């Protein structure tokens, strides 16, 4: 029973972290785009590349943590 509770807590905390970090990242990128006076197309490209690098980092991190 304790293991199930820990798994549920892990899932909930992970979702909270993802939602909060994406919200902060979007606000930061929008402010940066305003400051640099970038076009919407450039902002989309920047967001896509940031998302790709974040996913790659997550997958690499997961591979290393599974082997520990």
PDB file of N, CA, C and O in Angstrom:
ATOM      1  N   UNK A   1       0.821  -1.196   0.000  1.00  0.00           N
ATOM      2  CA  UNK A   1       0.000   0.000   0.000  1.00  0.00           C
ATOM      3  C   UNK A   1       0.866   1.262   0.000  1.00  0.00           C
ATOM      4  O   UNK A   1       0.537   2.225  -0.667  1.00  0.00           O
ATOM      5  N   UNK A   2       1.956   1.238   0.755  1.00  0.00           N
ATOM      6  CA  UNK A   2       2.836   2.400   0.833  1.00  0.00           C
ATOM      7  C   UNK A   2       3.505   2.696  -0.494  1.00  0.00           C
ATOM      8  O   UNK A   2       3.745   3.854  -0.838  1.00  0.00           O
ATOM      9  N   UNK A   3       3.812   1.637  -1.258  1.00  0.00           N
ATOM     10  CA  UNK A   3       4.450   1.825  -2.554  1.00  0.00           C
ATOM     11  C   UNK A   3       3.504   2.518  -3.535  1.00  0.00           C
ATOM     12  O   UNK A   3       3.926   3.398  -4.295  1.00  0.00           O
ATOM     13  N   UNK A   4       2.241   2.164  -3.493  1.00  0.00           N
ATOM     14  CA  UNK A   4       1.249   2.778  -4.374  1.00  0.00           C
ATOM     15  C   UNK A   4       1.116   4.268  -4.065  1.00  0.00           C
ATOM     16  O   UNK A   4       1.058   5.104  -4.967  1.00  0.00           O
ATOM     17  N   UNK A   5       1.105   4.606  -2.793  1.00  0.00           N
ATOM     18  CA  UNK A   5       1.009   6.014  -2.390  1.00  0.00           C
ATOM     19  C   UNK A   5       2.232   6.786  -2.867  1.00  0.00           C
ATOM     20  O   UNK A   5       2.114   7.899  -3.376  1.00  0.00           O
ATOM     21  N   UNK A   6       3.416   6.184  -2.750  1.00  0.00           N
ATOM     22  CA  UNK A   6       4.640   6.853  -3.196  1.00  0.00           C
ATOM     23  C   UNK A   6       4.641   7.053  -4.710  1.00  0.00           C
ATOM     24  O   UNK A   6       5.077   8.105  -5.198  1.00  0.00           O
ATOM     25  N   UNK A   7       4.156   6.082  -5.449  1.00  0.00           N
ATOM     26  CA  UNK A   7       4.084   6.209  -6.905  1.00  0.00           C
ATOM     27  C   UNK A   7       3.118   7.322  -7.298  1.00  0.00           C
ATOM     28  O   UNK A   7       3.405   8.142  -8.178  1.00  0.00           O
ATOM     29  N   UNK A   8       1.965   7.391  -6.648  1.00  0.00           N
ATOM     30  CA  UNK A   8       0.988   8.439  -6.933  1.00  0.00           C
ATOM     31  C   UNK A   8       1.559   9.809  -6.592  1.00  0.00           C
ATOM     32  O   UNK A   8       1.404  10.764  -7.361  1.00  0.00           O
ATOM     33  N   UNK A   9       2.245   9.921  -5.458  1.00  0.00           N
ATOM     34  CA  UNK A   9       2.868  11.190  -5.089  1.00  0.00           C
ATOM     35  C   UNK A   9       3.926  11.601  -6.113  1.00  0.00           C
ATOM     36  O   UNK A   9       4.027  12.765  -6.494  1.00  0.00           O
ATOM     37  N   UNK A  10       4.702  10.636  -6.588  1.00  0.00           N
ATOM     38  CA  UNK A  10       5.721  10.916  -7.591  1.00  0.00           C
ATOM     39  C   UNK A  10       5.098  11.452  -8.873  1.00  0.00           C
ATOM     40  O   UNK A  10       5.574  12.421  -9.455  1.00  0.00           O
ATOM     41  N   UNK A  11       4.020  10.818  -9.320  1.00  0.00           N
ATOM     42  CA  UNK A  11       3.341  11.256 -10.544  1.00  0.00           C
ATOM     43  C   UNK A  11       2.779  12.663 -10.380  1.00  0.00           C
ATOM     44  O   UNK A  11       2.935  13.515 -11.257  1.00  0.00           O
ATOM     45  N   UNK A  12       2.143  12.928  -9.254  1.00  0.00           N
ATOM     46  CA  UNK A  12       1.560  14.251  -9.014  1.00  0.00           C
ATOM     47  C   UNK A  12       2.647  15.324  -8.954  1.00  0.00           C
ATOM     48  O   UNK A  12       2.530  16.371  -9.593  1.00  0.00           O
ATOM     49  N   UNK A  13       3.726  15.053  -8.219  1.00  0.00           N
ATOM     50  CA  UNK A  13       4.807  16.030  -8.116  1.00  0.00           C
ATOM     51  C   UNK A  13       5.468  16.260  -9.474  1.00  0.00           C
ATOM     52  O   UNK A  13       5.834  17.387  -9.812  1.00  0.00           O
ATOM     53  N   UNK A  14       5.637  15.215 -10.258  1.00  0.00           N
ATOM     54  CA  UNK A  14       6.232  15.362 -11.590  1.00  0.00           C
ATOM     55  C   UNK A  14       5.368  16.231 -12.481  1.00  0.00           C
ATOM     56  O   UNK A  14       5.877  17.092 -13.208  1.00  0.00           O
ATOM     57  N   UNK A  15       4.064  16.017 -12.441  1.00  0.00           N
ATOM     58  CA  UNK A  15       3.161  16.844 -13.242  1.00  0.00           C
ATOM     59  C   UNK A  15       3.202  18.305 -12.810  1.00  0.00           C
ATOM     60  O   UNK A  15       3.203  19.210 -13.655  1.00  0.00           O
ATOM     61  N   UNK A  16       3.264  18.547 -11.518  1.00  0.00           N
ATOM     62  CA  UNK A  16       3.335  19.922 -11.017  1.00  0.00           C
ATOM     63  C   UNK A  16       4.625  20.593 -11.502  1.00  0.00           C
ATOM     64  O   UNK A  16       4.604  21.738 -11.958  1.00  0.00           O
ATOM     65  N   UNK A  17       5.724  19.881 -11.443  1.00  0.00           N
ATOM     66  CA  UNK A  17       7.008  20.432 -11.885  1.00  0.00           C
ATOM     67  C   UNK A  17       6.968  20.762 -13.368  1.00  0.00           C
ATOM     68  O   UNK A  17       7.416  21.835 -13.795  1.00  0.00           O
ATOM     69  N   UNK A  18       6.422  19.871 -14.172  1.00  0.00           N
ATOM     70  CA  UNK A  18       6.358  20.104 -15.622  1.00  0.00           C
ATOM     71  C   UNK A  18       5.477  21.303 -15.943  1.00  0.00           C
ATOM     72  O   UNK A  18       5.846  22.166 -16.739  1.00  0.00           O
ATOM     73  N   UNK A  19       4.317  21.380 -15.314  1.00  0.00           N
ATOM     74  CA  UNK A  19       3.390  22.485 -15.589  1.00  0.00           C
ATOM     75  C   UNK A  19       3.998  23.827 -15.183  1.00  0.00           C
ATOM     76  O   UNK A  19       3.953  24.798 -15.938  1.00  0.00           O
ATOM     77  N   UNK A  20       4.580  23.882 -14.004  1.00  0.00           N
ATOM     78  CA  UNK A  20       5.164  25.134 -13.521  1.00  0.00           C
ATOM     79  C   UNK A  20       6.358  25.541 -14.379  1.00  0.00           C
ATOM     80  O   UNK A  20       6.483  26.704 -14.768  1.00  0.00           O
ATOM     81  N   UNK A  21       7.220  24.599 -14.709  1.00  0.00           N
ATOM     82  CA  UNK A  21       8.407  24.954 -15.491  1.00  0.00           C
ATOM     83  C   UNK A  21       8.033  25.406 -16.897  1.00  0.00           C
ATOM     84  O   UNK A  21       8.625  26.345 -17.425  1.00  0.00           O
ATOM     85  N   UNK A  22       7.044  24.768 -17.513  1.00  0.00           N
ATOM     86  CA  UNK A  22       6.614  25.212 -18.845  1.00  0.00           C
ATOM     87  C   UNK A  22       5.985  26.597 -18.774  1.00  0.00           C
ATOM     88  O   UNK A  22       6.188  27.417 -19.663  1.00  0.00           O
ATOM     89  N   UNK A  23       5.216  26.870 -17.728  1.00  0.00           N
ATOM     90  CA  UNK A  23       4.594  28.186 -17.579  1.00  0.00           C
ATOM     91  C   UNK A  23       5.661  29.271 -17.438  1.00  0.00           C
ATOM     92  O   UNK A  23       5.587  30.319 -18.075  1.00  0.00           O
ATOM     93  N   UNK A  24       6.664  29.000 -16.643  1.00  0.00           N
ATOM     94  CA  UNK A  24       7.752  29.959 -16.448  1.00  0.00           C
ATOM     95  C   UNK A  24       8.535  30.142 -17.745  1.00  0.00           C
ATOM     96  O   UNK A  24       8.878  31.263 -18.126  1.00  0.00           O
ATOM     97  N   UNK A  25       8.791  29.045 -18.461  1.00  0.00           N
ATOM     98  CA  UNK A  25       9.557  29.131 -19.697  1.00  0.00           C
ATOM     99  C   UNK A  25       8.820  29.938 -20.755  1.00  0.00           C
ATOM    100  O   UNK A  25       9.417  30.768 -21.446  1.00  0.00           O
ATOM    101  N   UNK A  26       7.522  29.744 -20.874  1.00  0.00           N
ATOM    102  CA  UNK A  26       6.739  30.480 -21.870  1.00  0.00           C
ATOM    103  C   UNK A  26       6.764  31.980 -21.565  1.00  0.00           C
ATOM    104  O   UNK A  26       6.975  32.800 -22.462  1.00  0.00           O
ATOM    105  N   UNK A  27       6.570  32.348 -20.322  1.00  0.00           N
ATOM    106  CA  UNK A  27       6.604  33.769 -19.954  1.00  0.00           C
ATOM    107  C   UNK A  27       7.972  34.367 -20.224  1.00  0.00           C
ATOM    108  O   UNK A  27       8.092  35.485 -20.744  1.00  0.00           O
ATOM    109  N   UNK A  28       9.017  33.635 -19.887  1.00  0.00           N
ATOM    110  CA  UNK A  28      10.373  34.121 -20.098  1.00  0.00           C
ATOM    111  C   UNK A  28      10.669  34.307 -21.579  1.00  0.00           C
ATOM    112  O   UNK A  28      11.229  35.341 -21.988  1.00  0.00           O
ATOM    113  N   UNK A  29      10.280  33.340 -22.400  1.00  0.00           N
ATOM    114  CA  UNK A  29      10.536  33.456 -23.831  1.00  0.00           C
ATOM    115  C   UNK A  29       9.740  34.593 -24.460  1.00  0.00           C
ATOM    116  O   UNK A  29      10.229  35.280 -25.354  1.00  0.00           O
ATOM    117  N   UNK A  30       8.520  34.814 -24.010  1.00  0.00           N
ATOM    118  CA  UNK A  30       7.725  35.926 -24.548  1.00  0.00           C
ATOM    119  C   UNK A  30       8.351  37.271 -24.199  1.00  0.00           C
ATOM    120  O   UNK A  30       8.421  38.176 -25.040  1.00  0.00           O
ATOM    121  N   UNK A  31       8.809  37.421 -22.964  1.00  0.00           N
ATOM    122  CA  UNK A  31       9.447  38.683 -22.574  1.00  0.00           C
ATOM    123  C   UNK A  31      10.747  38.897 -23.351  1.00  0.00           C
ATOM    124  O   UNK A  31      11.051  40.014 -23.788  1.00  0.00           O
ATOM    125  N   UNK A  32      11.501  37.822 -23.517  1.00  0.00           N
ATOM    126  CA  UNK A  32      12.742  37.916 -24.270  1.00  0.00           C
ATOM    127  C   UNK A  32      12.470  38.301 -25.724  1.00  0.00           C
ATOM    128  O   UNK A  32      13.186  39.116 -26.314  1.00  0.00           O
ATOM    129  N   UNK A  33      11.425  37.739 -26.304  1.00  0.00           N
ATOM    130  CA  UNK A  33      11.064  38.075 -27.687  1.00  0.00           C
ATOM    131  C   UNK A  33      10.652  39.537 -27.808  1.00  0.00           C
ATOM    132  O   UNK A  33      10.970  40.196 -28.799  1.00  0.00           O
ATOM    133  N   UNK A  34       9.942  40.049 -26.798  1.00  0.00           N
ATOM    134  CA  UNK A  34       9.562  41.465 -26.816  1.00  0.00           C
ATOM    135  C   UNK A  34      10.784  42.359 -26.726  1.00  0.00           C
ATOM    136  O   UNK A  34      10.888  43.358 -27.432  1.00  0.00           O
ATOM    137  N   UNK A  35      11.706  42.002 -25.861  1.00  0.00           N
ATOM    138  CA  UNK A  35      12.909  42.811 -25.679  1.00  0.00           C
ATOM    139  C   UNK A  35      13.743  42.826 -26.962  1.00  0.00           C
ATOM    140  O   UNK A  35      14.241  43.876 -27.382  1.00  0.00           O
ATOM    141  N   UNK A  36      13.892  41.658 -27.584  1.00  0.00           N
ATOM    142  CA  UNK A  36      14.711  41.549 -28.790  1.00  0.00           C
ATOM    143  C   UNK A  36      13.953  41.914 -30.064  1.00  0.00           C
ATOM    144  O   UNK A  36      14.541  41.924 -31.138  1.00  0.00           O
ATOM    145  N   UNK A  37      12.669  42.178 -29.931  1.00  0.00           N
ATOM    146  CA  UNK A  37      11.813  42.534 -31.063  1.00  0.00           C
ATOM    147  C   UNK A  37      11.873  41.472 -32.165  1.00  0.00           C
ATOM    148  O   UNK A  37      12.133  41.752 -33.331  1.00  0.00           O
ATOM    149  N   UNK A  38      11.632  40.231 -31.762  1.00  0.00           N
ATOM    150  CA  UNK A  38      11.659  39.111 -32.698  1.00  0.00           C
ATOM    151  C   UNK A  38      10.298  38.918 -33.348  1.00  0.00           C
ATOM    152  O   UNK A  38       9.266  39.246 -32.776  1.00  0.00           O
ATOM    153  N   UNK A  39      10.321  38.328 -34.508  1.00  0.00           N
ATOM    154  CA  UNK A  39       9.070  38.016 -35.202  1.00  0.00           C
ATOM    155  C   UNK A  39       8.441  36.766 -34.568  1.00  0.00           C
ATOM    156  O   UNK A  39       9.136  35.968 -33.945  1.00  0.00           O
ATOM    157  N   UNK A  40       7.145  36.586 -34.726  1.00  0.00           N
ATOM    158  CA  UNK A  40       6.495  35.393 -34.179  1.00  0.00           C
ATOM    159  C   UNK A  40       7.082  34.093 -34.730  1.00  0.00           C
ATOM    160  O   UNK A  40       7.167  33.098 -34.025  1.00  0.00           O
ATOM    161  N   UNK A  41       7.510  34.120 -35.985  1.00  0.00           N
ATOM    162  CA  UNK A  41       8.103  32.925 -36.586  1.00  0.00           C
ATOM    163  C   UNK A  41       9.420  32.564 -35.891  1.00  0.00           C
ATOM    164  O   UNK A  41       9.690  31.394 -35.610  1.00  0.00           O
ATOM    165  N   UNK A  42      10.227  33.558 -35.580  1.00  0.00           N
ATOM    166  CA  UNK A  42      11.489  33.313 -34.887  1.00  0.00           C
ATOM    167  C   UNK A  42      11.247  32.775 -33.477  1.00  0.00           C
ATOM    168  O   UNK A  42      11.976  31.903 -33.005  1.00  0.00           O
ATOM    169  N   UNK A  43      10.216  33.290 -32.814  1.00  0.00           N
ATOM    170  CA  UNK A  43       9.895  32.817 -31.463  1.00  0.00           C
ATOM    171  C   UNK A  43       9.458  31.358 -31.511  1.00  0.00           C
ATOM    172  O   UNK A  43       9.860  30.546 -30.671  1.00  0.00           O
ATOM    173  N   UNK A  44       8.654  30.985 -32.502  1.00  0.00           N
ATOM    174  CA  UNK A  44       8.219  29.591 -32.637  1.00  0.00           C
ATOM    175  C   UNK A  44       9.411  28.673 -32.857  1.00  0.00           C
ATOM    176  O   UNK A  44       9.503  27.600 -32.256  1.00  0.00           O
ATOM    177  N   UNK A  45      10.336  29.080 -33.706  1.00  0.00           N
ATOM    178  CA  UNK A  45      11.522  28.261 -33.963  1.00  0.00           C
ATOM    179  C   UNK A  45      12.356  28.101 -32.697  1.00  0.00           C
ATOM    180  O   UNK A  45      12.871  27.020 -32.402  1.00  0.00           O
ATOM    181  N   UNK A  46      12.486  29.168 -31.944  1.00  0.00           N
ATOM    182  CA  UNK A  46      13.250  29.122 -30.693  1.00  0.00           C
ATOM    183  C   UNK A  46      12.586  28.174 -29.702  1.00  0.00           C
ATOM    184  O   UNK A  46      13.251  27.364 -29.054  1.00  0.00           O
ATOM    185  N   UNK A  47      11.264  28.263 -29.586  1.00  0.00           N
ATOM    186  CA  UNK A  47      10.532  27.393 -28.657  1.00  0.00           C
ATOM    187  C   UNK A  47      10.648  25.934 -29.059  1.00  0.00           C
ATOM    188  O   UNK A  47      10.801  25.055 -28.210  1.00  0.00           O
ATOM    189  N   UNK A  48      10.575  25.671 -30.350  1.00  0.00           N
ATOM    190  CA  UNK A  48      10.711  24.286 -30.820  1.00  0.00           C
ATOM    191  C   UNK A  48      12.088  23.735 -30.500  1.00  0.00           C
ATOM    192  O   UNK A  48      12.214  22.595 -30.044  1.00  0.00           O
ATOM    193  N   UNK A  49      13.117  24.522 -30.748  1.00  0.00           N
ATOM    194  CA  UNK A  49      14.467  24.026 -30.475  1.00  0.00           C
ATOM    195  C   UNK A  49      14.676  23.828 -28.983  1.00  0.00           C
ATOM    196  O   UNK A  49      15.300  22.848 -28.570  1.00  0.00           O
ATOM    197  N   UNK A  50      14.142  24.714 -28.152  1.00  0.00           N
ATOM    198  CA  UNK A  50      14.248  24.536 -26.704  1.00  0.00           C
ATOM    199  C   UNK A  50      13.532  23.266 -26.262  1.00  0.00           C
ATOM    200  O   UNK A  50      14.027  22.529 -25.414  1.00  0.00           O
ATOM    201  N   UNK A  51      12.388  23.001 -26.853  1.00  0.00           N
ATOM    202  CA  UNK A  51      11.629  21.808 -26.513  1.00  0.00           C
ATOM    203  C   UNK A  51      12.388  20.552 -26.922  1.00  0.00           C
ATOM    204  O   UNK A  51      12.428  19.573 -26.180  1.00  0.00           O
ATOM    205  N   UNK A  52      13.009  20.566 -28.095  1.00  0.00           N
ATOM    206  CA  UNK A  52      13.772  19.407 -28.564  1.00  0.00           C
ATOM    207  C   UNK A  52      14.950  19.140 -27.636  1.00  0.00           C
ATOM    208  O   UNK A  52      15.203  18.000 -27.243  1.00  0.00           O
ATOM    209  N   UNK A  53      15.680  20.196 -27.263  1.00  0.00           N
ATOM    210  CA  UNK A  53      16.826  20.011 -26.381  1.00  0.00           C
ATOM    211  C   UNK A  53      16.396  19.540 -24.988  1.00  0.00           C
ATOM    212  O   UNK A  53      17.068  18.721 -24.367  1.00  0.00           O
ATOM    213  N   UNK A  54      15.277  20.037 -24.510  1.00  0.00           N
ATOM    214  CA  UNK A  54      14.783  19.608 -23.207  1.00  0.00           C
ATOM    215  C   UNK A  54      14.402  18.129 -23.227  1.00  0.00           C
ATOM    216  O   UNK A  54      14.702  17.385 -22.284  1.00  0.00           O
ATOM    217  N   UNK A  55      13.754  17.687 -24.280  1.00  0.00           N
ATOM    218  CA  UNK A  55      13.393  16.267 -24.385  1.00  0.00           C
ATOM    219  C   UNK A  55      14.621  15.387 -24.488  1.00  0.00           C
ATOM    220  O   UNK A  55      14.679  14.307 -23.906  1.00  0.00           O
ATOM    221  N   UNK A  56      15.613  15.823 -25.251  1.00  0.00           N
ATOM    222  CA  UNK A  56      16.845  15.044 -25.377  1.00  0.00           C
ATOM    223  C   UNK A  56      17.542  14.942 -24.022  1.00  0.00           C
ATOM    224  O   UNK A  56      18.009  13.863 -23.637  1.00  0.00           O
ATOM    225  N   UNK A  57      17.599  16.051 -23.297  1.00  0.00           N
ATOM    226  CA  UNK A  57      18.216  16.040 -21.972  1.00  0.00           C
ATOM    227  C   UNK A  57      17.464  15.106 -21.028  1.00  0.00           C
ATOM    228  O   UNK A  57      18.076  14.346 -20.274  1.00  0.00           O
ATOM    229  N   UNK A  58      16.137  15.139 -21.080  1.00  0.00           N
ATOM    230  CA  UNK A  58      15.338  14.259 -20.226  1.00  0.00           C
ATOM    231  C   UNK A  58      15.597  12.794 -20.534  1.00  0.00           C
ATOM    232  O   UNK A  58      15.730  11.975 -19.633  1.00  0.00           O
ATOM    233  N   UNK A  59      15.666  12.445 -21.806  1.00  0.00           N
ATOM    234  CA  UNK A  59      15.880  11.043 -22.166  1.00  0.00           C
ATOM    235  C   UNK A  59      17.270  10.582 -21.746  1.00  0.00           C
ATOM    236  O   UNK A  59      17.435   9.460 -21.264  1.00  0.00           O
ATOM    237  N   UNK A  60      18.273  11.438 -21.903  1.00  0.00           N
ATOM    238  CA  UNK A  60      19.627  11.076 -21.461  1.00  0.00           C
ATOM    239  C   UNK A  60      19.657  10.920 -19.950  1.00  0.00           C
ATOM    240  O   UNK A  60      20.243   9.965 -19.413  1.00  0.00           O
ATOM    241  N   UNK A  61      19.020  11.834 -19.236  1.00  0.00           N
ATOM    242  CA  UNK A  61      18.980  11.768 -17.775  1.00  0.00           C
ATOM    243  C   UNK A  61      18.293  10.489 -17.309  1.00  0.00           C
ATOM    244  O   UNK A  61      18.753   9.828 -16.388  1.00  0.00           O
ATOM    245  N   UNK A  62      17.195  10.113 -17.970  1.00  0.00           N
ATOM    246  CA  UNK A  62      16.481   8.892 -17.594  1.00  0.00           C
ATOM    247  C   UNK A  62      17.320   7.658 -17.837  1.00  0.00           C
ATOM    248  O   UNK A  62      17.273   6.705 -17.044  1.00  0.00           O
ATOM    249  N   UNK A  63      18.090   7.627 -18.910  1.00  0.00           N
ATOM    250  CA  UNK A  63      18.950   6.473 -19.184  1.00  0.00           C
ATOM    251  C   UNK A  63      19.983   6.297 -18.085  1.00  0.00           C
ATOM    252  O   UNK A  63      20.260   5.184 -17.641  1.00  0.00           O
ATOM    253  N   UNK A  64      20.579   7.399 -17.632  1.00  0.00           N
ATOM    254  CA  UNK A  64      21.594   7.298 -16.594  1.00  0.00           C
ATOM    255  C   UNK A  64      20.989   6.936 -15.238  1.00  0.00           C
ATOM    256  O   UNK A  64      21.598   6.218 -14.466  1.00  0.00           O
ATOM    257  N   UNK A  65      19.794   7.427 -14.948  1.00  0.00           N
ATOM    258  CA  UNK A  65      19.202   7.127 -13.645  1.00  0.00           C
ATOM    259  C   UNK A  65      18.659   5.708 -13.568  1.00  0.00           C
ATOM    260  O   UNK A  65      18.574   5.144 -12.494  1.00  0.00           O
ATOM    261  N   UNK A  66      18.291   5.133 -14.683  1.00  0.00           N
ATOM    262  CA  UNK A  66      17.813   3.748 -14.676  1.00  0.00           C
ATOM    263  C   UNK A  66      18.936   2.769 -14.401  1.00  0.00           C
ATOM    264  O   UNK A  66      18.724   1.710 -13.847  1.00  0.00           O
ATOM    265  N   UNK A  67      20.167   3.109 -14.804  1.00  0.00           N
ATOM    266  CA  UNK A  67      21.289   2.204 -14.621  1.00  0.00           C
ATOM    267  C   UNK A  67      21.881   2.266 -13.226  1.00  0.00           C
ATOM    268  O   UNK A  67      22.725   1.471 -12.892  1.00  0.00           O
ATOM    269  N   UNK A  68      21.455   3.210 -12.443  1.00  0.00           N
ATOM    270  CA  UNK A  68      22.031   3.375 -11.094  1.00  0.00           C
ATOM    271  C   UNK A  68      21.423   2.399 -10.138  1.00  0.00           C
ATOM    272  O   UNK A  68      20.412   1.905 -10.136  1.00  0.00           O
TER     273      UNK A  68
END
